[in-house]
PDB file of C-alpha atoms and ligand atoms in Angstrom:
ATOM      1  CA  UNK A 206      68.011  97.707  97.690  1.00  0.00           C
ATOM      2  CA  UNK A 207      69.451  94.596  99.447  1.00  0.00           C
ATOM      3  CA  UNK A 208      69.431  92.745  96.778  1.00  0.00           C
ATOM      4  CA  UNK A 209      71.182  95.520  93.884  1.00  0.00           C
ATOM      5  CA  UNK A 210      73.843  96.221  96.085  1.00  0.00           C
ATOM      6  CA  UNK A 211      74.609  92.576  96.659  1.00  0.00           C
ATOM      7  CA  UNK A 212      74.677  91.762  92.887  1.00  0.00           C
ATOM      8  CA  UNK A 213      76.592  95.277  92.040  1.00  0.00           C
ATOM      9  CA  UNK A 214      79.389  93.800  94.751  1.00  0.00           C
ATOM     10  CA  UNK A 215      78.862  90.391  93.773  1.00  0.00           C
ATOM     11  CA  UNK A 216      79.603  91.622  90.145  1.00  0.00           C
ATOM     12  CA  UNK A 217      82.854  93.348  91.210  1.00  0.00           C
ATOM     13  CA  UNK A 218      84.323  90.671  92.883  1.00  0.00           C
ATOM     14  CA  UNK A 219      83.358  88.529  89.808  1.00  0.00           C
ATOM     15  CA  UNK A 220      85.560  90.995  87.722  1.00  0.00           C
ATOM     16  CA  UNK A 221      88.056  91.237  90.138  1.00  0.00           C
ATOM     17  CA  UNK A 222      88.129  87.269  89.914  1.00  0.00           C
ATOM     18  CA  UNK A 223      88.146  87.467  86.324  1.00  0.00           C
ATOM     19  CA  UNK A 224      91.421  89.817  86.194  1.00  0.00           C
ATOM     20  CA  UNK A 225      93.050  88.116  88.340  1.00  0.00           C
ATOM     21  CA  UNK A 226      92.787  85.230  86.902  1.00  0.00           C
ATOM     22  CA  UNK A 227      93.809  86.344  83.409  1.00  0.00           C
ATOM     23  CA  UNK A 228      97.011  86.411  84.462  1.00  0.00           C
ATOM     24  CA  UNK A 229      98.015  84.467  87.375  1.00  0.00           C
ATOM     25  CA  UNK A 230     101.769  85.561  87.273  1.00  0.00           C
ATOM     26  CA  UNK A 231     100.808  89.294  86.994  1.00  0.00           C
ATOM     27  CA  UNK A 232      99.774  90.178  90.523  1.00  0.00           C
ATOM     28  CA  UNK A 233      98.439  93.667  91.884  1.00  0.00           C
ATOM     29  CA  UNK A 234      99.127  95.510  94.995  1.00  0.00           C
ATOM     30  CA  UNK A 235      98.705  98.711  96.566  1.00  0.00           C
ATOM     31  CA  UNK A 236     100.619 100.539  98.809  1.00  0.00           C
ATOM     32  CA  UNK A 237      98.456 101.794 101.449  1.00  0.00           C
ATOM     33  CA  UNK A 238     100.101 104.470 103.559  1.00  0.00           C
ATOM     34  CA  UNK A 239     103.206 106.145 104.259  1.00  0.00           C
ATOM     35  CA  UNK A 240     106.578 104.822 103.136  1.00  0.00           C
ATOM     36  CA  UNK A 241     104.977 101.502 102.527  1.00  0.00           C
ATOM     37  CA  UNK A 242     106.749  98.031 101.680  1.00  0.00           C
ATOM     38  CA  UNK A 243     104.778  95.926  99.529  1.00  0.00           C
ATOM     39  CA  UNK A 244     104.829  92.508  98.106  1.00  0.00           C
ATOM     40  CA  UNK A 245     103.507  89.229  96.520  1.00  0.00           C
ATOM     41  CA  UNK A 246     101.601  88.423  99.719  1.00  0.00           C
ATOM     42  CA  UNK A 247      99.177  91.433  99.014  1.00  0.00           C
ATOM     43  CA  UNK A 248      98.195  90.027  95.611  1.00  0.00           C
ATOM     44  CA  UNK A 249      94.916  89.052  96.515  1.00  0.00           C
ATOM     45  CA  UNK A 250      93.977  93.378  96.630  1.00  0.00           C
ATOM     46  CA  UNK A 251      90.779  93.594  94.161  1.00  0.00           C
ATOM     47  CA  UNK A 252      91.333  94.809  90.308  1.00  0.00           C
ATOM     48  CA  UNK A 253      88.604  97.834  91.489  1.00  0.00           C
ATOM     49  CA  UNK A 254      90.788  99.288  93.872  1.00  0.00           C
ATOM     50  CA  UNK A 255      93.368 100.221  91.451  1.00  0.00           C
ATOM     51  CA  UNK A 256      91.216 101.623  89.609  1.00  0.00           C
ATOM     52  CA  UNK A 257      90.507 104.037  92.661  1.00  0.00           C
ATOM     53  CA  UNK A 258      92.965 104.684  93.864  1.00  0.00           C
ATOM     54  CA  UNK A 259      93.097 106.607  97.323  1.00  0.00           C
ATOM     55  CA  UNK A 260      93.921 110.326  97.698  1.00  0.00           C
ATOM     56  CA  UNK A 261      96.947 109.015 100.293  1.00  0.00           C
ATOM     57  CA  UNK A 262      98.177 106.784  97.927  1.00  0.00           C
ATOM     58  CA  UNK A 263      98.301 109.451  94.969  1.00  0.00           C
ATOM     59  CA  UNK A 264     100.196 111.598  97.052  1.00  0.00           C
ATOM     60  CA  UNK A 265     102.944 109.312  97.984  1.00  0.00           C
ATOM     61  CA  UNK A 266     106.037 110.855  96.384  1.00  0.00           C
ATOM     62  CA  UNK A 267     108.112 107.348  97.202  1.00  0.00           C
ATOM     63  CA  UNK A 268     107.686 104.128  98.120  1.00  0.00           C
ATOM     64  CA  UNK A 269     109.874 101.365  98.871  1.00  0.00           C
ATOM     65  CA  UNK A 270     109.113  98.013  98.033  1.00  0.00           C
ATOM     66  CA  UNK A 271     109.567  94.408  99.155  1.00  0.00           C
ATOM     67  CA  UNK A 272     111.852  92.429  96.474  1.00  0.00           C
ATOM     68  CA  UNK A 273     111.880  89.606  98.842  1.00  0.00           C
ATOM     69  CA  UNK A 274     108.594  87.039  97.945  1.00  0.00           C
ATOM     70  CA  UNK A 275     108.447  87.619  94.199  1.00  0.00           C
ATOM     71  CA  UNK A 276     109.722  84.575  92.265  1.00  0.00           C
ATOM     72  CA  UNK A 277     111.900  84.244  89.086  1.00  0.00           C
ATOM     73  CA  UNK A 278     109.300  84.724  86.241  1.00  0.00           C
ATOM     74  CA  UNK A 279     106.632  86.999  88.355  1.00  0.00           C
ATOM     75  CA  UNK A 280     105.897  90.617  88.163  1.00  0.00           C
ATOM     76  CA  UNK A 281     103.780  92.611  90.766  1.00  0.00           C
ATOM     77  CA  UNK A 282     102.341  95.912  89.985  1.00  0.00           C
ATOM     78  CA  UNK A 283     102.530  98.638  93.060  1.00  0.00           C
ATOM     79  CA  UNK A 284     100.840 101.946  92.383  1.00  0.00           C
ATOM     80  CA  UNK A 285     102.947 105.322  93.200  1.00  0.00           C
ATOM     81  CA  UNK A 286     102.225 108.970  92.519  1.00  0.00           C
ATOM     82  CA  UNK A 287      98.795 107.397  91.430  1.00  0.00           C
ATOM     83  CA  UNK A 288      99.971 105.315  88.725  1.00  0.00           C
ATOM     84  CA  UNK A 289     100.907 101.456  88.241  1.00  0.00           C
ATOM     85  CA  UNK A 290     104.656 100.286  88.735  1.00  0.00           C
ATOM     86  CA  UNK A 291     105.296  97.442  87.250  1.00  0.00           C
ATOM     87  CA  UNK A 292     108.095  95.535  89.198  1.00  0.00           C
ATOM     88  CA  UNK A 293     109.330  92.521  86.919  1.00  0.00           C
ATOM     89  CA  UNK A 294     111.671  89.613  88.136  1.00  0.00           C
ATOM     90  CA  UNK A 295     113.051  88.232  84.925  1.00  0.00           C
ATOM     91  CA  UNK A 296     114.294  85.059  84.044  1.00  0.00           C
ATOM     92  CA  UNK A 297     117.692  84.635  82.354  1.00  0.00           C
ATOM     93  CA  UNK A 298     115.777  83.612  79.233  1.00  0.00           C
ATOM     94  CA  UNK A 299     113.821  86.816  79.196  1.00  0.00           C
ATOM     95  CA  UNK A 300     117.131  89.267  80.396  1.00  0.00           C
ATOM     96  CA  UNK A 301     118.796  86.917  77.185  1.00  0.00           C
ATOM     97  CA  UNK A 302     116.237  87.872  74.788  1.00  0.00           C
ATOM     98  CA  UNK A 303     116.229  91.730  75.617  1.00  0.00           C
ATOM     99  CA  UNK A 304     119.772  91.212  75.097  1.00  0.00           C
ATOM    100  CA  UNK A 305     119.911  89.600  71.984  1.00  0.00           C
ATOM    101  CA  UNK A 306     117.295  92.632  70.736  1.00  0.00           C
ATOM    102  CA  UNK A 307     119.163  95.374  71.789  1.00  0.00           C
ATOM    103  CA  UNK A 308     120.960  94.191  68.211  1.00  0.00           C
ATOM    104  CA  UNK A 309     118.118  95.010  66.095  1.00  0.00           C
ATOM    105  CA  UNK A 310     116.543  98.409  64.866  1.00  0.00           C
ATOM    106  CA  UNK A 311     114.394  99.453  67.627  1.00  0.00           C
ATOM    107  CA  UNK A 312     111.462 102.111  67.325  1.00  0.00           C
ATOM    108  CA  UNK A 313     112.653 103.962  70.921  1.00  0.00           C
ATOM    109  CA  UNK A 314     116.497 102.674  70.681  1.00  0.00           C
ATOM    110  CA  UNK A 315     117.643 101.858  74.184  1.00  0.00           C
ATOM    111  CA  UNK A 316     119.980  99.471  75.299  1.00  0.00           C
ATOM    112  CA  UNK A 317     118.335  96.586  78.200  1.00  0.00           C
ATOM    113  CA  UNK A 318     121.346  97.520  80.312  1.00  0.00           C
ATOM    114  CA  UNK A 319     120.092 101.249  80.354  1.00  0.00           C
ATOM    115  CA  UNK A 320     117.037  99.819  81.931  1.00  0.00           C
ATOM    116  CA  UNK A 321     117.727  98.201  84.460  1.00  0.00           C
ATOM    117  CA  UNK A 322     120.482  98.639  87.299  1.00  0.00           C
ATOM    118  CA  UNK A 323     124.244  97.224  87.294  1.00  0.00           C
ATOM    119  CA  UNK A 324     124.595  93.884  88.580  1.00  0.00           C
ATOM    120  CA  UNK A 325     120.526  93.821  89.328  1.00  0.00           C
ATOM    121  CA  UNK A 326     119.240  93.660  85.951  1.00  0.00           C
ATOM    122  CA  UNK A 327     116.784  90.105  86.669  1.00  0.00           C
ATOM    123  CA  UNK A 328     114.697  93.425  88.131  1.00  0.00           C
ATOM    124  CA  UNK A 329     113.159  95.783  85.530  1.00  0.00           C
ATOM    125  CA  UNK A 330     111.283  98.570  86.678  1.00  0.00           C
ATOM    126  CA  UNK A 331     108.589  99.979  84.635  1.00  0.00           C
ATOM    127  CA  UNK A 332     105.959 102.790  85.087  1.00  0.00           C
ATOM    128  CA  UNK A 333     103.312 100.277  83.490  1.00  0.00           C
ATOM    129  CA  UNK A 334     101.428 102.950  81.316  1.00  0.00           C
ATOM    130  CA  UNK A 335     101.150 102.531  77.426  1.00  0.00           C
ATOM    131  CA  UNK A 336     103.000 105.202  75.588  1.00  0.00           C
ATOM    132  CA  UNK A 337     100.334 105.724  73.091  1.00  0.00           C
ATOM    133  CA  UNK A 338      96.831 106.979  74.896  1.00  0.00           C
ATOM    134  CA  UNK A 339      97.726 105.156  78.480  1.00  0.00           C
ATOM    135  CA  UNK A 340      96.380 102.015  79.195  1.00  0.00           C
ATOM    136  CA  UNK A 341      97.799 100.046  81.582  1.00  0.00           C
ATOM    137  CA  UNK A 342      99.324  97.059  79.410  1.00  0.00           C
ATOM    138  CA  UNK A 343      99.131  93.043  80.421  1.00  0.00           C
ATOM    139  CA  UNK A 344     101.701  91.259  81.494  1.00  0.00           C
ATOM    140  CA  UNK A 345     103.397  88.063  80.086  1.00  0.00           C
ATOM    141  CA  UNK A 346     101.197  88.990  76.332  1.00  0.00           C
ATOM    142  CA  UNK A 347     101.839  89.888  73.041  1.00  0.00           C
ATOM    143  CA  UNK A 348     104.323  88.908  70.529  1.00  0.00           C
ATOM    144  CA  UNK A 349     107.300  89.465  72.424  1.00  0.00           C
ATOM    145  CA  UNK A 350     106.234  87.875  76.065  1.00  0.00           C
ATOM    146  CA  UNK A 351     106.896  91.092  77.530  1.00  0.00           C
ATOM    147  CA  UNK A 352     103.305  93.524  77.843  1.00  0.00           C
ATOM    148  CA  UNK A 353     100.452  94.097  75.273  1.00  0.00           C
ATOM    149  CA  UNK A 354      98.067  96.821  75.482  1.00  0.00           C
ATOM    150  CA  UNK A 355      94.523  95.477  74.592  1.00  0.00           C
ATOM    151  CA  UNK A 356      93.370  99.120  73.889  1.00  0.00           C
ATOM    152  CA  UNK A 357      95.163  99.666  70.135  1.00  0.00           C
ATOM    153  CA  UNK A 358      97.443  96.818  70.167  1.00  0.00           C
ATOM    154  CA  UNK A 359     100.846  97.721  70.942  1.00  0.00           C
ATOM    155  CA  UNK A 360     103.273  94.858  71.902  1.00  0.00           C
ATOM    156  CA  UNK A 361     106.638  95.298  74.130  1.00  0.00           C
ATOM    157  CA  UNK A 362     109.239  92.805  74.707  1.00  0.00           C
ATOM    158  CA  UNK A 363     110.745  91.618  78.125  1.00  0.00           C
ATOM    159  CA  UNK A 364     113.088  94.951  78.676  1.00  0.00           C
ATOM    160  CA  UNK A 365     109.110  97.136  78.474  1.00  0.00           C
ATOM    161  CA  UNK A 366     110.605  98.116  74.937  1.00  0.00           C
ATOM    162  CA  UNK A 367     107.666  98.990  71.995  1.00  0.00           C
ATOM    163  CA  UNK A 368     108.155  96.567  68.992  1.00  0.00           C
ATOM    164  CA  UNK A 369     104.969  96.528  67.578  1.00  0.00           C
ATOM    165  CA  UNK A 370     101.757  98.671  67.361  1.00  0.00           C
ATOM    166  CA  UNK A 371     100.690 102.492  67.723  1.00  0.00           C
ATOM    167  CA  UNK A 372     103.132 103.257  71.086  1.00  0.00           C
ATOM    168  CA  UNK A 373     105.510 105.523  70.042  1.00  0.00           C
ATOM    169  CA  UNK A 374     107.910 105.463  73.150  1.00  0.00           C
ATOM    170  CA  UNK A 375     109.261 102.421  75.450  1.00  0.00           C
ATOM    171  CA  UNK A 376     107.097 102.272  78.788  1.00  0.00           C
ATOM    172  CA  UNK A 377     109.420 104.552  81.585  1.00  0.00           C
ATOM    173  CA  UNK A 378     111.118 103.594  83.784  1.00  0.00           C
ATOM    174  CA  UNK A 379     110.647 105.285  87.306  1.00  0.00           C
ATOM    175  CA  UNK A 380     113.413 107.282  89.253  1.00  0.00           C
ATOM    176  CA  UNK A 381     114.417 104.289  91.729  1.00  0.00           C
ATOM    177  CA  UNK A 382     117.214 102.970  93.426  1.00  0.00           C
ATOM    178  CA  UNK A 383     117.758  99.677  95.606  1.00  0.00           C
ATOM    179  CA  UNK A 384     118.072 100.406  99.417  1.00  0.00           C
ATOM    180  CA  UNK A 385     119.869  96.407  99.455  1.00  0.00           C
ATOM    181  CA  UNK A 386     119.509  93.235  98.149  1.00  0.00           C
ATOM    182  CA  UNK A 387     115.626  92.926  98.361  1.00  0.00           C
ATOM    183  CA  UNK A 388     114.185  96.490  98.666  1.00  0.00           C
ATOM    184  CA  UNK A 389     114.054  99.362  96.088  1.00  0.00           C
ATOM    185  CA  UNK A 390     112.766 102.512  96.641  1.00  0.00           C
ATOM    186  CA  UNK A 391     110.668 104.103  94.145  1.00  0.00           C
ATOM    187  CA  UNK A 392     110.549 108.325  93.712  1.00  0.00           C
TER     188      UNK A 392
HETATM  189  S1  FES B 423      96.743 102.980  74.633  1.00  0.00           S
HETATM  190 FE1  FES B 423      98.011 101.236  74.362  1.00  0.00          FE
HETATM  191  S2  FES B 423      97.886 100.829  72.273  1.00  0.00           S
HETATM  192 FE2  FES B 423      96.667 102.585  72.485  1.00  0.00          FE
END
């Protein structure tokens, strides 16, 4: 008995691990309780728990969130209303590129400056659920650096914006506002 449950958790931590590391610059975190500010520093939460989450974290109907320790070229993923946020610093070669697309015939035509905030747009904002059958899509993949979903194969570029695959929609972006510099709040 020992023993099973010692190699079930040993298992889970080994696929936690394994997540984890599949994308180093795509961390995880959970907001635990109340109005909750979350950051980088949680990152090390296991890949299970999101999975799971709690019924006091699906009821949150906002949460604010910690700008302050993410890093040009990271994106953390906070869960709210029981689903993953995907909060995105981008770098000015990623903002350029969702830029330079907004140019080109789009599936889901939206502009990058509709999806983001004035004067904040390094920050995009994503509920980070695949518009075709909802996976949660990885970060910093696919053909356009931006997400791909490994479930059918749908690719979006650095503004969350489908350019390739089965998704018929962009991934949403959540109700949210910045409280300042560093700290949005989400809901
Ligand atoms: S759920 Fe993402 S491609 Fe099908």
């Amino acid at each position: 008995m020992t023993n099973t449950l010692s190699k079930s958790s040993k298992n889970k931590e080994n696929k936690a691990d394994n997540n984890i590391d599949q994308n180093k610059r795509d961390f995880m975190v959970l907001a635990a309780s109340g109005v909750a500010a979350v950051g980088a520093a949680a990152a090390a939460w296991p890949f299970i728990d999101y999975m799971n989450p709690a019924d006091d974290v699906l009821a949150l109907s906002s949460i604010e969130v910690d700008l302050s320790t993410i890093e040009k070229g990271q994106s953390i993923t906070v869960m709210w209303r029981g689903k993953p946020v995907f909060v995105r610093r981008r770098t000015e070669k990623e903002i350029e590129t969702a830029k330079k697309d907004d140019a080109i015939k789009l599936r889901d035509p939206q502009k990058d400056s509709e999806r983001v905030k004035d004067g904040n747009d390094e920050w995009l904002i994503l509920v980070g659920i695949c518009t075709h059958l909802g996976c949660v899509p990885l970060g910093y993949k696919g053909d356009f650096d931006g997400w791909f979903c490994p479930c059918h194969g749908s690719h979006y570029d650095t503004s969350g914006r489908i350019r390739r695959g089965p998704a018929p929609k962009n991934m949403a972006v959540p109700d949210y506002k910045f409280l300042d510099k560093t700290t949005i709040k989400i809901g």
